[in-house]
Coordinates of C-alpha atoms in Angstrom, one line a residue:
Chain A
X1 CA -11.1 -17.1 2.9
X2 CA -10.8 -14.6 5.7
X3 CA -7.4 -13.0 6.3
X4 CA -6.1 -12.7 9.8
X5 CA -6.4 -9.2 11.3
X6 CA -2.7 -8.3 10.7
X7 CA -2.7 -9.4 7.0
X8 CA -6.0 -7.5 6.6
X9 CA -4.5 -4.4 8.2
X10 CA -1.4 -4.7 5.9
X11 CA -3.7 -5.1 2.8
X12 CA -5.8 -2.1 3.7
X13 CA -2.7 0.0 4.4
X14 CA -1.2 -0.8 1.0
X15 CA -4.6 -0.4 -0.7
X16 CA -4.7 3.2 0.7
X17 CA -1.2 3.9 -0.3
X18 CA -1.8 2.6 -3.8
X19 CA -4.9 4.7 -4.1
X20 CA -3.6 7.9 -2.6
X21 CA 0.0 7.9 -3.5
X22 CA 0.5 5.7 -6.6
X23 CA -2.7 6.1 -8.6
X24 CA -2.6 9.9 -9.0
X25 CA 0.9 10.1 -10.5
X26 CA 1.9 6.7 -12.0
X27 CA 0.3 7.4 -15.4
X28 CA 2.7 10.2 -16.0
X29 CA 5.7 8.1 -15.0
X30 CA 4.5 5.4 -17.3
X31 CA 4.1 7.8 -20.2
X32 CA 7.6 9.2 -19.6
X33 CA 9.0 5.6 -19.0
X34 CA 10.5 7.0 -15.8
X35 CA 11.4 5.1 -12.7
X36 CA 9.3 6.3 -9.8
X37 CA 12.0 6.9 -7.2
X38 CA 9.8 8.9 -4.8
X39 CA 7.2 6.1 -4.7
X40 CA 10.0 3.6 -4.1
X41 CA 11.3 5.7 -1.3
X42 CA 7.9 5.8 0.4
X43 CA 7.5 2.0 -0.1
X44 CA 10.8 1.6 1.6
X45 CA 9.7 3.7 4.6
X46 CA 6.7 1.4 4.9
X47 CA 9.0 -1.6 5.0
X48 CA 7.6 -3.2 1.9
X49 CA 11.1 -4.2 0.6
X50 CA 11.8 -6.2 3.8
X51 CA 8.4 -7.9 4.3
X52 CA 9.5 -11.6 4.4
X53 CA 12.9 -11.0 6.0
X54 CA 13.7 -11.1 9.7
X55 CA 14.0 -7.9 11.7
X56 CA 17.7 -8.6 12.5
X57 CA 18.4 -7.7 8.8
X58 CA 16.2 -4.7 8.8
X59 CA 13.2 -6.7 7.6
X60 CA 9.6 -6.7 8.8
X61 CA 9.7 -10.3 10.1
X62 CA 6.6 -11.1 8.0
X63 CA 6.3 -13.9 5.5
X64 CA 6.0 -14.5 1.8
X65 CA 2.2 -14.4 1.9
X66 CA 2.4 -10.9 3.3
X67 CA 4.6 -9.9 0.3
X68 CA 2.1 -11.5 -2.1
X69 CA -0.8 -9.5 -0.6
X70 CA 1.2 -6.3 -1.0
X71 CA 2.0 -7.2 -4.6
X72 CA -1.7 -7.8 -5.4
X73 CA -2.8 -4.5 -3.9
X74 CA -0.1 -2.5 -5.7
X75 CA -0.9 -4.2 -9.0
X76 CA -4.6 -3.4 -8.6
X77 CA -3.4 0.1 -9.3
X78 CA -0.1 -0.3 -11.2
X79 CA 2.1 -3.3 -12.2
X80 CA 5.3 -1.3 -12.7
X81 CA 5.4 -0.5 -9.0
X82 CA 4.4 -4.0 -8.0
X83 CA 7.1 -5.7 -10.2
X84 CA 9.7 -3.3 -8.8
X85 CA 8.9 -4.6 -5.3
X86 CA 8.6 -8.2 -6.4
X87 CA 11.9 -8.3 -8.2
X88 CA 13.7 -6.4 -5.4
X89 CA 12.5 -8.7 -2.7
X90 CA 12.0 -12.1 -4.4
X91 CA 14.9 -11.9 -6.7
X92 CA 17.2 -9.4 -5.1
X93 CA 17.1 -9.8 -1.3
X94 CA 15.6 -13.3 -0.8
X95 CA 18.5 -15.3 -2.5
X96 CA 21.0 -13.4 -0.3
X97 CA 18.9 -14.1 2.8
X98 CA 18.4 -17.7 1.8
X99 CA 21.8 -18.7 0.5
X100 CA 24.2 -15.9 1.5
X101 CA 27.0 -16.1 4.1
X102 CA 26.7 -14.2 7.3
X103 CA 28.9 -11.5 5.9
X104 CA 26.9 -11.2 2.6
X105 CA 23.7 -10.9 4.6
X106 CA 25.2 -8.3 6.8
X107 CA 26.7 -6.3 3.9
X108 CA 23.6 -6.2 1.7
X109 CA 20.4 -7.0 3.5
X110 CA 19.9 -3.9 5.7
X111 CA 20.1 -1.6 2.7
X112 CA 18.0 -3.9 0.5
X113 CA 15.2 -4.4 3.1
X114 CA 15.0 -0.6 3.7
X115 CA 14.5 0.1 0.0
X116 CA 17.6 2.4 0.1
X117 CA 19.2 0.0 -2.4
X118 CA 17.6 -2.3 -5.0
X119 CA 18.9 -5.8 -5.8
X120 CA 18.5 -7.7 -9.1
X121 CA 19.0 -11.3 -10.3
X122 CA 20.5 -12.1 -13.7
X123 CA 19.5 -15.5 -15.0
X124 CA 18.0 -15.1 -18.5
X125 CA 20.3 -14.5 -21.4
X126 CA 19.6 -13.3 -25.0
X127 CA 19.8 -16.9 -26.1
X128 CA 17.9 -18.6 -23.4
X129 CA 15.6 -18.3 -20.3
X130 CA 14.2 -21.5 -18.9
X131 CA 16.6 -23.6 -21.0
X132 CA 19.4 -23.8 -18.3
X133 CA 22.1 -24.7 -18.7
X134 CA 21.6 -25.4 -22.5
X135 CA 21.0 -21.7 -23.3
X136 CA 23.5 -20.3 -20.8
X137 CA 26.7 -18.8 -22.1
X138 CA 27.8 -16.6 -19.2
X139 CA 31.0 -18.0 -17.5
X140 CA 32.9 -17.2 -14.4
X141 CA 36.4 -18.5 -13.8
X142 CA 38.6 -18.2 -10.7
X143 CA 41.8 -16.2 -11.3
X144 CA 44.1 -15.0 -8.5
X145 CA 41.3 -15.1 -5.8
X146 CA 38.8 -13.4 -8.1
X147 CA 35.9 -14.4 -10.2
X148 CA 36.3 -13.3 -13.8
X149 CA 32.9 -13.0 -15.4
X150 CA 32.1 -12.9 -19.1
X151 CA 28.7 -12.9 -20.8
X152 CA 25.4 -11.1 -21.3
X153 CA 22.1 -11.2 -19.3
X154 CA 18.8 -10.1 -20.8
X155 CA 15.5 -8.5 -19.4
X156 CA 16.9 -7.9 -15.9
X157 CA 14.5 -6.0 -13.7
X158 CA 15.8 -3.3 -11.3
X159 CA 19.3 -3.7 -12.7
X160 CA 20.0 -0.2 -13.8
X161 CA 18.4 2.3 -11.4
X162 CA 20.3 5.0 -9.6
X163 CA 19.8 2.9 -6.4
X164 CA 20.7 -0.5 -7.8
X165 CA 23.5 -1.9 -5.6
X166 CA 24.0 -5.5 -6.4
X167 CA 23.1 -8.1 -9.1
X168 CA 23.2 -11.8 -8.5
X169 CA 24.6 -13.3 -11.7
X170 CA 24.1 -17.0 -12.6
X171 CA 27.2 -18.3 -14.5
X172 CA 28.8 -21.5 -15.6
X173 CA 31.8 -22.0 -13.2
X174 CA 33.1 -25.3 -14.4
X175 CA 32.1 -28.9 -15.1
X176 CA 30.5 -31.3 -12.6
X177 CA 31.8 -34.8 -12.0
X178 CA 29.0 -36.0 -14.2
X179 CA 30.3 -33.9 -17.0
X180 CA 27.5 -31.3 -16.9
X181 CA 28.0 -27.5 -16.7
X182 CA 28.4 -26.4 -13.1
X183 CA 26.3 -23.3 -12.3
X184 CA 27.0 -20.9 -9.4
X185 CA 25.6 -17.5 -8.5
X186 CA 28.0 -14.6 -8.0
X187 CA 27.2 -11.2 -6.4
X188 CA 28.3 -8.3 -8.6
X189 CA 28.1 -4.8 -7.1
X190 CA 26.9 -2.1 -9.4
X191 CA 29.7 -0.1 -10.8
X192 CA 32.2 -2.9 -10.9
X193 CA 34.6 -2.4 -13.8
X194 CA 33.8 -4.6 -16.7
X195 CA 30.0 -4.7 -15.7
X196 CA 28.1 -2.6 -18.2
X197 CA 24.4 -1.8 -17.9
X198 CA 22.7 -1.0 -21.2
X199 CA 20.1 1.7 -21.6
X200 CA 16.5 0.8 -20.7
X201 CA 14.6 -1.4 -23.1
X202 CA 11.5 0.1 -24.7
X203 CA 8.8 -2.2 -23.5
X204 CA 5.2 -2.9 -24.4
X205 CA 4.2 -2.6 -20.7
X206 CA 5.6 -2.2 -17.2
X207 CA 6.9 1.0 -18.6
X208 CA 7.7 2.7 -15.2
X209 CA 9.9 -0.2 -14.2
X210 CA 13.6 -0.6 -14.9
X211 CA 14.6 -3.5 -17.2
X212 CA 18.0 -3.7 -18.9
X213 CA 20.5 -5.9 -20.6
X214 CA 23.7 -6.5 -18.7
X215 CA 27.1 -7.3 -20.2
X216 CA 30.2 -8.6 -18.4
X217 CA 33.6 -8.3 -20.0
X218 CA 36.4 -9.6 -17.8
X219 CA 34.5 -8.3 -14.9
X220 CA 36.4 -9.2 -11.7
X221 CA 34.9 -9.6 -8.2
X222 CA 36.4 -11.2 -5.1
X223 CA 36.1 -15.0 -4.7
X224 CA 34.1 -14.3 -1.5
X225 CA 31.2 -12.9 -3.7
X226 CA 30.2 -16.4 -4.5
X227 CA 26.5 -16.7 -3.2
X228 CA 26.4 -19.8 -1.0
X229 CA 28.1 -22.9 -2.3
X230 CA 29.8 -23.3 -5.6
X231 CA 27.8 -25.4 -8.0
X232 CA 24.5 -24.8 -6.2
X233 CA 23.3 -22.0 -8.6
X234 CA 20.8 -24.3 -10.4
X235 CA 19.2 -25.5 -7.2
X236 CA 19.2 -21.9 -5.8
X237 CA 17.2 -20.3 -8.7
X238 CA 14.8 -23.3 -9.0
X239 CA 13.7 -22.5 -5.5
X240 CA 13.7 -18.8 -6.1
X241 CA 11.6 -19.3 -9.2
X242 CA 9.1 -21.6 -7.6
X243 CA 8.4 -18.9 -4.9
X244 CA 8.6 -16.2 -7.5
X245 CA 5.7 -17.8 -9.4
X246 CA 3.4 -17.4 -6.5
X247 CA 4.5 -13.7 -6.2
X248 CA 3.9 -13.1 -10.0
X249 CA 0.5 -14.9 -9.6
X250 CA -0.4 -12.4 -6.9
X251 CA 0.6 -9.5 -9.1
X252 CA -1.5 -10.9 -11.9
X253 CA -4.5 -11.3 -9.6
X254 CA -4.0 -7.7 -8.7
X255 CA -4.2 -6.6 -12.3
X256 CA -7.2 -8.8 -12.9
X257 CA -8.9 -7.3 -9.9
X258 CA -8.0 -3.8 -11.1
X259 CA -9.8 -4.5 -14.3
X260 CA -12.9 -5.5 -12.3
X261 CA -12.7 -2.4 -10.1
X262 CA -12.3 -0.1 -13.1
X263 CA -15.1 -1.8 -15.1
X264 CA -17.6 -1.8 -12.2
X265 CA -17.1 2.0 -11.8
X266 CA -17.3 2.7 -15.5
X267 CA -20.4 0.7 -16.3
X268 CA -22.4 2.6 -13.7
X269 CA -21.4 6.0 -15.2
X270 CA -21.3 5.3 -18.9
X271 CA -24.8 5.4 -20.5
X272 CA -25.9 4.0 -23.8
X273 CA -29.4 3.6 -25.2
X274 CA -31.1 5.1 -22.2
X275 CA -29.3 3.1 -19.4
X276 CA -26.0 2.8 -17.7
X277 CA -24.2 0.1 -19.8
X278 CA -24.0 -2.1 -16.7
X279 CA -27.8 -2.6 -17.2
X280 CA -27.1 -4.8 -20.2
X281 CA -26.5 -8.5 -19.8
X282 CA -23.7 -8.5 -22.4
X283 CA -21.7 -6.3 -20.0
X284 CA -22.9 -8.0 -16.8
X285 CA -21.8 -11.4 -18.1
X286 CA -18.4 -10.0 -19.1
X287 CA -17.9 -8.6 -15.6
X288 CA -19.2 -11.8 -14.0
X289 CA -16.6 -13.8 -15.9
X290 CA -13.9 -11.3 -14.9
X291 CA -14.8 -11.8 -11.3
X292 CA -14.8 -15.6 -11.6
X293 CA -11.3 -15.6 -13.1
X294 CA -10.0 -13.2 -10.5
X295 CA -11.5 -15.1 -7.6
X296 CA -10.3 -18.5 -8.7
X297 CA -6.8 -17.2 -9.5
X298 CA -6.6 -15.7 -6.0
X299 CA -7.6 -19.0 -4.4
X300 CA -4.9 -20.7 -6.4
X301 CA -2.2 -18.4 -5.2
X302 CA -3.4 -18.4 -1.6
X303 CA -3.3 -22.2 -1.7
X304 CA 0.2 -22.3 -3.2
X305 CA 1.4 -19.8 -0.6
X306 CA -0.2 -21.8 2.2
X307 CA 1.5 -25.0 1.1
X308 CA 4.8 -23.2 0.8
X309 CA 4.6 -21.7 4.2
X310 CA 3.5 -25.0 5.7
X311 CA 6.7 -26.6 4.3
X312 CA 4.7 -28.8 1.9
X313 CA 5.7 -29.4 -1.8
X314 CA 4.2 -26.5 -3.8
X315 CA 5.8 -26.7 -7.2
X316 CA 2.7 -27.8 -9.0
X317 CA 0.4 -25.5 -7.1
X318 CA 2.7 -22.5 -7.8
X319 CA 2.7 -23.4 -11.5
X320 CA -1.1 -23.7 -11.6
X321 CA -1.4 -20.3 -9.8
X322 CA 0.9 -18.6 -12.2
X323 CA -0.9 -20.1 -15.2
X324 CA -4.4 -19.3 -14.2
X325 CA -3.5 -15.9 -12.8
X326 CA -1.6 -14.9 -16.0
X327 CA -4.6 -16.0 -18.1
X328 CA -7.0 -14.1 -15.8
X329 CA -5.0 -10.9 -16.1
X330 CA -4.8 -11.2 -19.9
X331 CA -8.5 -12.1 -20.3
X332 CA -9.7 -9.5 -17.9
X333 CA -7.5 -6.8 -19.5
X334 CA -9.0 -7.7 -22.9
X335 CA -12.6 -7.6 -21.5
X336 CA -12.1 -4.4 -19.6
X337 CA -10.7 -2.5 -22.5
X338 CA -13.6 -3.7 -24.6
X339 CA -16.1 -2.4 -21.9
X340 CA -14.3 0.9 -22.0
X341 CA -14.5 1.1 -25.8
X342 CA -12.5 3.9 -27.3
X343 CA -11.3 5.1 -23.9
X344 CA -9.9 1.6 -23.2
X345 CA -7.4 2.3 -26.1
X346 CA -6.2 5.5 -24.5
X347 CA -3.0 5.3 -22.4
X348 CA -4.4 7.8 -19.9
X349 CA -7.0 5.3 -18.7
X350 CA -5.8 2.7 -16.3
X351 CA -7.3 -0.2 -18.3
X352 CA -5.2 0.8 -21.3
X353 CA -2.2 0.4 -19.0
X354 CA -3.5 -2.9 -17.7
X355 CA -3.9 -4.2 -21.3
X356 CA -0.2 -3.4 -22.0
X357 CA 0.9 -4.7 -18.7
X358 CA -1.0 -8.0 -18.9
X359 CA 0.9 -9.8 -21.7
X360 CA 4.2 -10.2 -19.9
X361 CA 2.3 -12.2 -17.2
X362 CA 2.0 -15.1 -19.7
X363 CA 5.8 -14.8 -20.3
X364 CA 7.8 -13.7 -17.3
X365 CA 8.9 -16.1 -14.4
X366 CA 8.3 -19.0 -16.9
X367 CA 5.9 -18.8 -19.9
X368 CA 2.5 -20.4 -19.7
X369 CA 3.9 -23.2 -21.7
X370 CA 6.6 -23.8 -19.1
X371 CA 3.9 -23.9 -16.4
X372 CA 2.1 -26.6 -18.3
X373 CA 5.4 -28.5 -18.7
X374 CA 5.9 -28.3 -14.9
X375 CA 2.4 -29.4 -14.1
X376 CA 2.7 -32.3 -16.5
X377 CA 6.0 -33.2 -15.0
X378 CA 4.6 -33.1 -11.5
X379 CA 1.8 -35.5 -12.7
X380 CA 4.5 -38.0 -13.7
X381 CA 4.2 -37.5 -17.4
X382 CA 7.8 -36.5 -18.1
X383 CA 9.2 -40.0 -18.1
X384 CA 6.8 -41.6 -20.5
Chain B
X1 CA 6.1 14.3 27.7
X2 CA 2.8 12.5 28.1
X3 CA 0.8 13.1 24.9
X4 CA -2.8 11.9 24.5
X5 CA -4.2 11.8 20.9
X6 CA -8.0 11.8 20.6
X7 CA -9.1 9.8 17.6
X8 CA -12.6 9.0 16.3
X9 CA -13.9 6.3 14.2
X10 CA -16.1 7.7 11.4
X11 CA -17.9 6.2 8.4
X12 CA -15.7 6.0 5.3
X13 CA -16.3 9.2 3.4
X14 CA -16.0 7.1 0.2
X15 CA -19.2 5.3 1.0
X16 CA -22.8 6.5 1.4
X17 CA -23.4 7.7 5.0
X18 CA -26.8 7.4 6.7
X19 CA -28.6 8.3 9.9
X20 CA -30.8 5.8 11.7
X21 CA -34.5 6.4 11.4
X22 CA -35.2 5.3 15.0
X23 CA -33.1 7.7 17.1
X24 CA -31.6 9.9 14.3
X25 CA -28.0 8.9 15.2
X26 CA -25.3 7.8 12.8
X27 CA -26.0 4.3 11.3
X28 CA -22.6 2.7 12.0
X29 CA -23.6 -0.5 10.3
X30 CA -24.2 1.2 7.0
X31 CA -20.6 2.0 6.2
X32 CA -17.1 0.8 6.9
X33 CA -15.5 2.5 9.9
X34 CA -12.2 4.3 9.3
X35 CA -10.0 6.6 11.3
X36 CA -11.2 10.2 11.0
X37 CA -8.7 11.5 8.4
X38 CA -7.8 14.6 10.4
X39 CA -7.0 12.5 13.4
X40 CA -4.2 10.8 11.4
X41 CA -2.4 14.1 11.3
X42 CA -2.9 14.4 15.0
X43 CA -1.3 11.0 15.6
X44 CA 1.6 11.8 13.3
X45 CA 2.2 15.1 15.1
X46 CA 2.2 13.3 18.4
X47 CA 4.6 10.7 17.2
X48 CA 7.0 13.4 15.8
X49 CA 6.8 15.3 19.1
X50 CA 7.6 12.1 21.0
X51 CA 10.5 11.3 18.6
X52 CA 11.9 14.8 19.2
X53 CA 11.3 15.2 22.9
X54 CA 10.7 11.7 24.3
X55 CA 7.7 10.6 26.3
X56 CA 4.7 8.5 25.5
X57 CA 1.8 8.7 23.1
X58 CA -1.6 7.4 24.3
X59 CA -4.5 7.0 22.0
X60 CA -7.9 7.9 23.4
X61 CA -11.1 7.0 21.6
X62 CA -14.8 7.1 22.6
X63 CA -17.0 4.8 20.6
X64 CA -18.6 1.4 20.4
X65 CA -16.7 -1.9 20.4
X66 CA -15.8 -1.9 16.8
X67 CA -13.8 1.4 17.3
X68 CA -10.9 -0.9 18.4
X69 CA -10.1 -1.1 14.6
X70 CA -9.3 2.6 14.7
X71 CA -7.2 2.2 17.9
X72 CA -5.2 -0.6 16.2
X73 CA -4.4 1.7 13.3
X74 CA -3.1 4.4 15.5
X75 CA -1.1 1.9 17.5
X76 CA 0.3 0.4 14.3
X77 CA 1.5 3.9 13.3
X78 CA 3.5 3.9 16.5
X79 CA 1.5 5.1 19.5
X80 CA 2.4 3.3 22.7
X81 CA -0.9 2.4 24.2
X82 CA -4.6 3.2 24.1
X83 CA -7.6 3.9 26.2
X84 CA -11.0 3.0 24.8
X85 CA -14.0 4.7 26.4
X86 CA -16.9 2.5 25.6
X87 CA -20.3 2.3 27.2
X88 CA -23.8 1.9 25.9
X89 CA -24.8 4.9 28.0
X90 CA -22.6 7.1 25.7
X91 CA -24.7 6.4 22.6
X92 CA -26.1 9.5 21.1
X93 CA -23.9 12.0 23.0
X94 CA -23.7 15.4 21.3
X95 CA -20.5 17.5 21.2
X96 CA -21.1 19.0 24.6
X97 CA -21.7 15.6 26.2
X98 CA -18.8 14.0 24.4
X99 CA -16.5 16.8 25.6
X100 CA -17.6 16.1 29.2
X101 CA -17.0 12.3 28.9
X102 CA -13.6 12.8 27.2
X103 CA -12.6 15.4 29.7
X104 CA -13.4 13.2 32.6
X105 CA -11.4 10.4 31.0
X106 CA -8.4 12.7 30.3
X107 CA -8.5 13.9 34.0
X108 CA -8.3 10.2 35.0
X109 CA -5.5 9.2 32.7
X110 CA -3.4 12.4 32.9
X111 CA -1.7 14.3 30.2
X112 CA 0.8 17.1 29.4
X113 CA -0.6 17.6 25.9
X114 CA -3.8 16.6 24.2
X115 CA -3.8 16.6 20.3
X116 CA -6.9 16.3 18.1
X117 CA -7.8 16.7 14.5
X118 CA -9.5 20.0 13.9
X119 CA -12.8 18.3 13.1
X120 CA -14.4 14.9 12.3
X121 CA -15.5 14.1 8.8
X122 CA -18.9 12.9 10.0
X123 CA -20.4 15.5 12.4
X124 CA -17.9 18.3 11.5
X125 CA -18.7 20.5 14.5
X126 CA -15.1 21.3 15.0
X127 CA -15.8 22.4 18.6
X128 CA -14.4 19.5 20.7
X129 CA -10.9 21.0 21.2
X130 CA -12.3 24.2 22.6
X131 CA -14.8 22.4 24.8
X132 CA -12.2 20.0 26.1
X133 CA -9.8 22.9 27.0
X134 CA -12.6 24.7 28.8
X135 CA -13.6 21.7 30.8
X136 CA -10.0 20.8 31.6
X137 CA -9.0 24.4 32.4
X138 CA -6.1 24.4 30.0
X139 CA -5.1 26.7 27.2
X140 CA -6.5 25.8 23.8
X141 CA -4.3 26.2 20.7
X142 CA -6.5 25.3 17.7
X143 CA -6.2 24.9 14.0
X144 CA -2.4 24.5 14.1
X145 CA -0.3 23.9 11.0
X146 CA 2.9 23.9 13.1
X147 CA 3.6 22.9 16.7
X148 CA 6.8 23.6 18.7
X149 CA 7.4 22.4 22.2
X150 CA 10.3 23.6 24.3
X151 CA 10.2 22.4 27.9
X152 CA 6.8 23.4 29.2
X153 CA 6.4 26.2 26.5
X154 CA 4.3 25.4 23.5
X155 CA 3.8 27.6 20.4
X156 CA 1.7 27.0 17.3
X157 CA 0.9 28.6 14.1
X158 CA -2.9 29.0 13.9
X159 CA -4.2 29.0 10.4
X160 CA -6.4 32.0 9.6
X161 CA -8.1 33.4 6.5
X162 CA -5.3 36.0 6.1
X163 CA -2.2 33.7 7.0
X164 CA -1.5 32.6 10.5
X165 CA -1.4 33.7 14.1
X166 CA 1.3 32.7 16.4
X167 CA -0.2 31.4 19.6
X168 CA 1.9 30.6 22.7
X169 CA 1.0 28.9 26.0
X170 CA 2.3 26.7 28.7
X171 CA 1.6 23.0 29.1
X172 CA -0.6 21.2 29.9
X173 CA -2.6 22.3 26.8
X174 CA -5.1 21.2 24.1
X175 CA -4.0 21.4 20.5
X176 CA -6.1 20.8 17.3
X177 CA -4.3 20.3 14.0
X178 CA -5.2 20.9 10.3
X179 CA -4.2 18.7 7.4
X180 CA -1.4 21.0 6.3
X181 CA 0.7 20.2 9.3
X182 CA 2.4 16.9 8.1
X183 CA 2.2 13.8 6.0
X184 CA 0.9 11.0 8.2
X185 CA 3.1 7.8 8.0
X186 CA 1.7 4.6 6.7
X187 CA 2.0 1.8 9.3
X188 CA 4.7 -0.8 8.5
X189 CA 4.0 -4.5 8.9
X190 CA 6.2 -4.5 11.9
X191 CA 4.1 -1.7 13.4
X192 CA 0.9 -3.7 12.6
X193 CA 2.3 -6.8 14.3
X194 CA 3.6 -4.8 17.3
X195 CA 0.1 -3.1 17.7
X196 CA -1.4 -6.5 18.6
X197 CA 0.8 -6.6 21.7
X198 CA 0.2 -3.0 22.9
X199 CA -2.1 -2.4 25.9
X200 CA -5.6 -1.2 25.2
X201 CA -7.5 -0.3 28.4
X202 CA -11.3 -0.2 28.1
X203 CA -13.2 2.1 30.4
X204 CA -16.9 2.3 31.1
X205 CA -18.5 5.5 32.4
X206 CA -18.2 4.4 36.0
X207 CA -14.5 3.9 35.6
X208 CA -14.0 7.4 34.3
X209 CA -16.5 8.9 36.8
X210 CA -18.9 10.1 34.1
X211 CA -22.4 10.9 35.3
X212 CA -24.8 8.9 33.2
X213 CA -27.4 11.7 33.1
X214 CA -24.9 14.1 31.5
X215 CA -24.2 11.9 28.4
X216 CA -26.0 9.9 25.8
X217 CA -29.1 11.0 23.9
X218 CA -30.8 12.0 27.2
X219 CA -27.9 14.1 28.3
X220 CA -27.5 15.9 24.9
X221 CA -28.1 19.6 24.8
X222 CA -28.8 19.5 21.1
X223 CA -31.4 17.3 19.3
X224 CA -31.7 16.2 15.7
X225 CA -35.3 17.3 15.0
X226 CA -35.4 15.9 11.4
X227 CA -33.1 15.1 8.6
X228 CA -33.3 14.6 4.8
X229 CA -31.0 13.5 2.1
X230 CA -29.0 16.4 0.5
X231 CA -30.8 17.6 -2.6
X232 CA -29.0 16.8 -5.8
X233 CA -26.7 19.6 -6.9
X234 CA -28.5 22.0 -9.3
X235 CA -27.0 22.6 -12.8
X236 CA -24.6 25.5 -12.8
X237 CA -25.0 28.8 -14.7
X238 CA -22.9 29.0 -17.8
X239 CA -21.8 32.4 -18.8
X240 CA -21.2 32.7 -22.5
X241 CA -18.4 35.1 -23.3
X242 CA -19.5 37.4 -26.2
X243 CA -17.1 40.1 -25.4
X244 CA -18.9 40.9 -22.1
X245 CA -18.0 37.7 -20.1
X246 CA -16.2 39.7 -17.4
X247 CA -19.2 42.0 -16.9
X248 CA -21.7 39.2 -16.8
X249 CA -19.6 37.2 -14.3
X250 CA -19.2 40.2 -12.1
X251 CA -23.0 40.9 -12.3
X252 CA -23.7 37.3 -11.3
X253 CA -21.3 37.4 -8.4
X254 CA -22.9 40.7 -7.3
X255 CA -26.4 39.3 -7.5
X256 CA -25.2 36.5 -5.1
X257 CA -23.7 39.2 -2.9
X258 CA -20.2 37.7 -3.3
X259 CA -18.8 41.1 -4.4

């Protein structure tokens, strides 16, 4: 698997940035649960927030695979920074680029792609994530040329930073001809009256990223803020989530690789019973297993991305990539903290952070169980 | 303003660097090649000067074929085009021979301002800027942590042990920069893609009118007689403070003639 020269140059550039700019300071942000605005500003200057978006909207004219490579390299050092880019691009900017009107694109994309402004997407609610529309309670009704939104959204990344500008909100906007709830996405600018952003959650991991609960109480926005077509909300976020799974898989591979990197360094330095601990087979086998998981998960996400960019169906491959990469991250984080012993339990060591950051990768963007459900469905087992 | 930035590919300082046993030159296959870190500051300064005053930034490197990676990075940062001086006859050139080859090339391609990093992280001679200026017959403004250009007037702050000197000259000139001068930008993906389409002109010694006998190992004025791995660092001396720590530390420093 050899990357083309330009992908490799991008990977190396971001690798250097993560090592020189992110790594020295991110532990402190994490400890303080503080959003790293300065790092975000620099990532914006590098164009990371516009990678897969055409240049006419201020993007870099790259593709989704370029984004995935960047997410992997960032997550090798820190997942909070990586998820901030992932959510901003994949959930914030991409739906507007994909489904937005010319005016919506022109209004939001230049600021989103430059990183000057962050976007977010509100799908999950306190009572339901994947179970759409069954678990969805948020509604939007047209009244006098305006959408009136009521409801609550949970666990929304990038939704409450000082530079958050717009949130796409999935809401029930009526009933279809078949009698099912009609779902649409509505763009709600930050600061709209009736739109309240809660304080940050206290999280197990991803502590330097911004995650909040959003509530809407008779929040009114112009009818023109409908993203794309009315009633297309479900189809829109299914596509968004399929792509997003590949991006989260890339992030998880980065974390798994970070565990390998840190462990390889540590087992050469740390000595026990007369040798560096890497001398012992118990450690060697642990690291070999970590490498195997990382490598196979990377192949899985590269394959899914390749199918997606070739225009082939990729739903199953994306689910497989997300599943194996999430497992690889979690297993590697457990192995790496074990190798580090007592130091692995200390927050000041990267592997301690990796351990806390890994668990969400079995949950976010569809749980591991949902991935299995999708894979089984793609194998034709849903109709038995 | 026609700015030429000289960049050098060096072995990655994060890896183990070796010399070849046969001709005692750098073993370029033993380590990844990267852009000499100080040269990134030179590229950044050139780009800033271009952004402020207009003109064109040309990257010049002397090195084997694989040095194109280094050129691509400078082009991805935003330089306009590149000249790659590459010829087997140049292998083993010392600083003096290198300065001759580079000066010949610079005379051929033309310049208003030449910018370099103050030294390379491999050889670390730090003499190239001065040698180039001498060979080109231009002023040398070295170790700059600030560069100002106004028309054909150029002024720098030259870093010294006691602060800085202000040095002024008239273009054309040769400037070397230190790492305090700026924060080099990271190339964007757009820059990386654009770099592929930028012109890289490869010159051999004949193209640049370089006399073969004055370059390479044979043309070098200095010779590596022998080399050895750096000895492992000796354990330090620990001064235990029993109320007389200050005196003991001062005595130690005096014994080493530091004070």
